Amino acid sequence: MAARLAAQHDSFKSSIASLRTTPLAPAKDLLSKVEAPISPPSSTKAASVSSSEDVDVKNAAPVEDWEGNYTFAPIKEHHVARAMTSRYMKDMYDHAVSDVVIVGAGSAGLSCAYVLAKSRPELRISILEAGVAPGGGAWLGGQLMSAMVVRKPAHLFLEEVGVPFEDEGSYVVVKHAALFTSTILSKVLQFPNVKLFNATACEDLITRPDPLGSGQLRIAGVVSNWTLVTLAHGLQSCMDPQTITAPVVCSFAGHDGPFGAFSVKRLLATGQVEQLGGMRGLNMQTAEDFIVNNTREIVPGLITGGMELSELDGANRMGATFGGMLASGAKAAREALRLFDSYSIDEGEVVGFAKAQ
C-alpha cells in the first residue's frame, strides 16, 4: 500500500495541483531565483500559439474563424468582476422589497413563479433556491429514470409552457424531465420582473403583528444567506444574513431534509403551528388531489404547497408523478394574487385591507 501511494504521489507531482499541497520554500530561497512559469509540455503546444507579447489586445477584433483563428473580443478581468457584481448587488438592492417571495425553485416553485410573472408583470418576484441548480427533483423521473409522468389535467400546464409529451390516456409522458425543467426555468428567468437567487438558503421568516386583526403573527418576508455560509454555521447561522420584505411568501421547500420543509418546521419551532402531520406512505391515487386542493395560506402571509404541505398536513407521498407539483404551484400563484390584491401595502409591508374600488 505504501509503495502504491508513493508511486501515485510521484505521478501527481507533475500536475499544477501539486503546488497547492507542497510545503512552500523559505522566503530567502524564493527571492534567490525566479522560475519559469508553468506551461504545458512542448508536445501539447500548438505551433500557431503566440506569446502575449505578440498580441495587440487593445486592437484585437472578435473573429469567428473555425480554421484556427477564432478570436474573442478583448476583455480585462475587472470587466468580468464588475459586470457580475454590479448586477447582482443591484438585484439584491431592488429585491430587498418584493411583492412575492418564493422559497424553493423545484417544479412547484417554478410553476408558481411562471403563473405569477406572466399574470402580473408589474409585480417584483424573488425566488430563493438553496441548491446551485434549480429544479429540485424534477431533473429526472423516478429512480433516476429520465421520463416525467404527468397526470391529467395538469398536462394543460405543459401545453401552456410549451413542453411536448406523449398522450397515454389518463396521463402524459414528457420524454425527459429535464426538458420540462429547463423549459420552464428558461421562461421564468426571461421575465424581467423575476430574480432567482440560487445557492441562497432561507434561514428564517420575518414576523410582524398582523395589522388585519387575525391575532397571529404575520409572515412579512424571509431571511436569507448564501447556502455555503448557512451549512458552515448551522441552518440558522445568524452570520450576516440578508432580508427580503414581502407581503406574500410562497414556500415549496419540499419534504423533510437538510433544507426540506423549512418554513413549516420553523413555524413549529416558533409555536405558530401546533404540530406537523409528517408525510405519510405513498398513495398516488389520493396524494396529488390532496396537495393541490389544500395548497393555501397556512398562517397570515405564508402560502405553502408541494411536498412541504404533506409534512404539515400528513398527506401521502405521491412518488414519481409530477402533476400535483405543477398544479400546486399554479394554485399557490392564484392564491398569492388574491391575497396581494386584498392588502394595503407600504414598502412591502401589509398595513391594512385594500380600499374597495
CSV table of C-alpha atoms in Angstrom, one decimal, residues 108-118 188 329:
chain,number,residue,atom,x,y,z
A,108,ALA,CA,-43.9,23.7,-7.8
A,109,GLY,CA,-41.9,26.8,-7.1
A,110,LEU,CA,-41.1,27.4,-10.7
A,111,SER,CA,-44.7,26.8,-11.8
A,112,CYS,CA,-45.8,29.3,-9.2
A,113,ALA,CA,-43.3,31.8,-10.5
A,114,TYR,CA,-44.3,31.3,-14.1
A,115,VAL,CA,-48.0,31.9,-13.4
A,116,LEU,CA,-47.3,34.9,-11.2
A,117,ALA,CA,-44.9,36.6,-13.6
A,118,LYS,CA,-47.0,36.0,-16.7
A,188,VAL,CA,-39.2,32.1,-15.8
A,329,GLY,CA,-47.6,25.9,-7.8
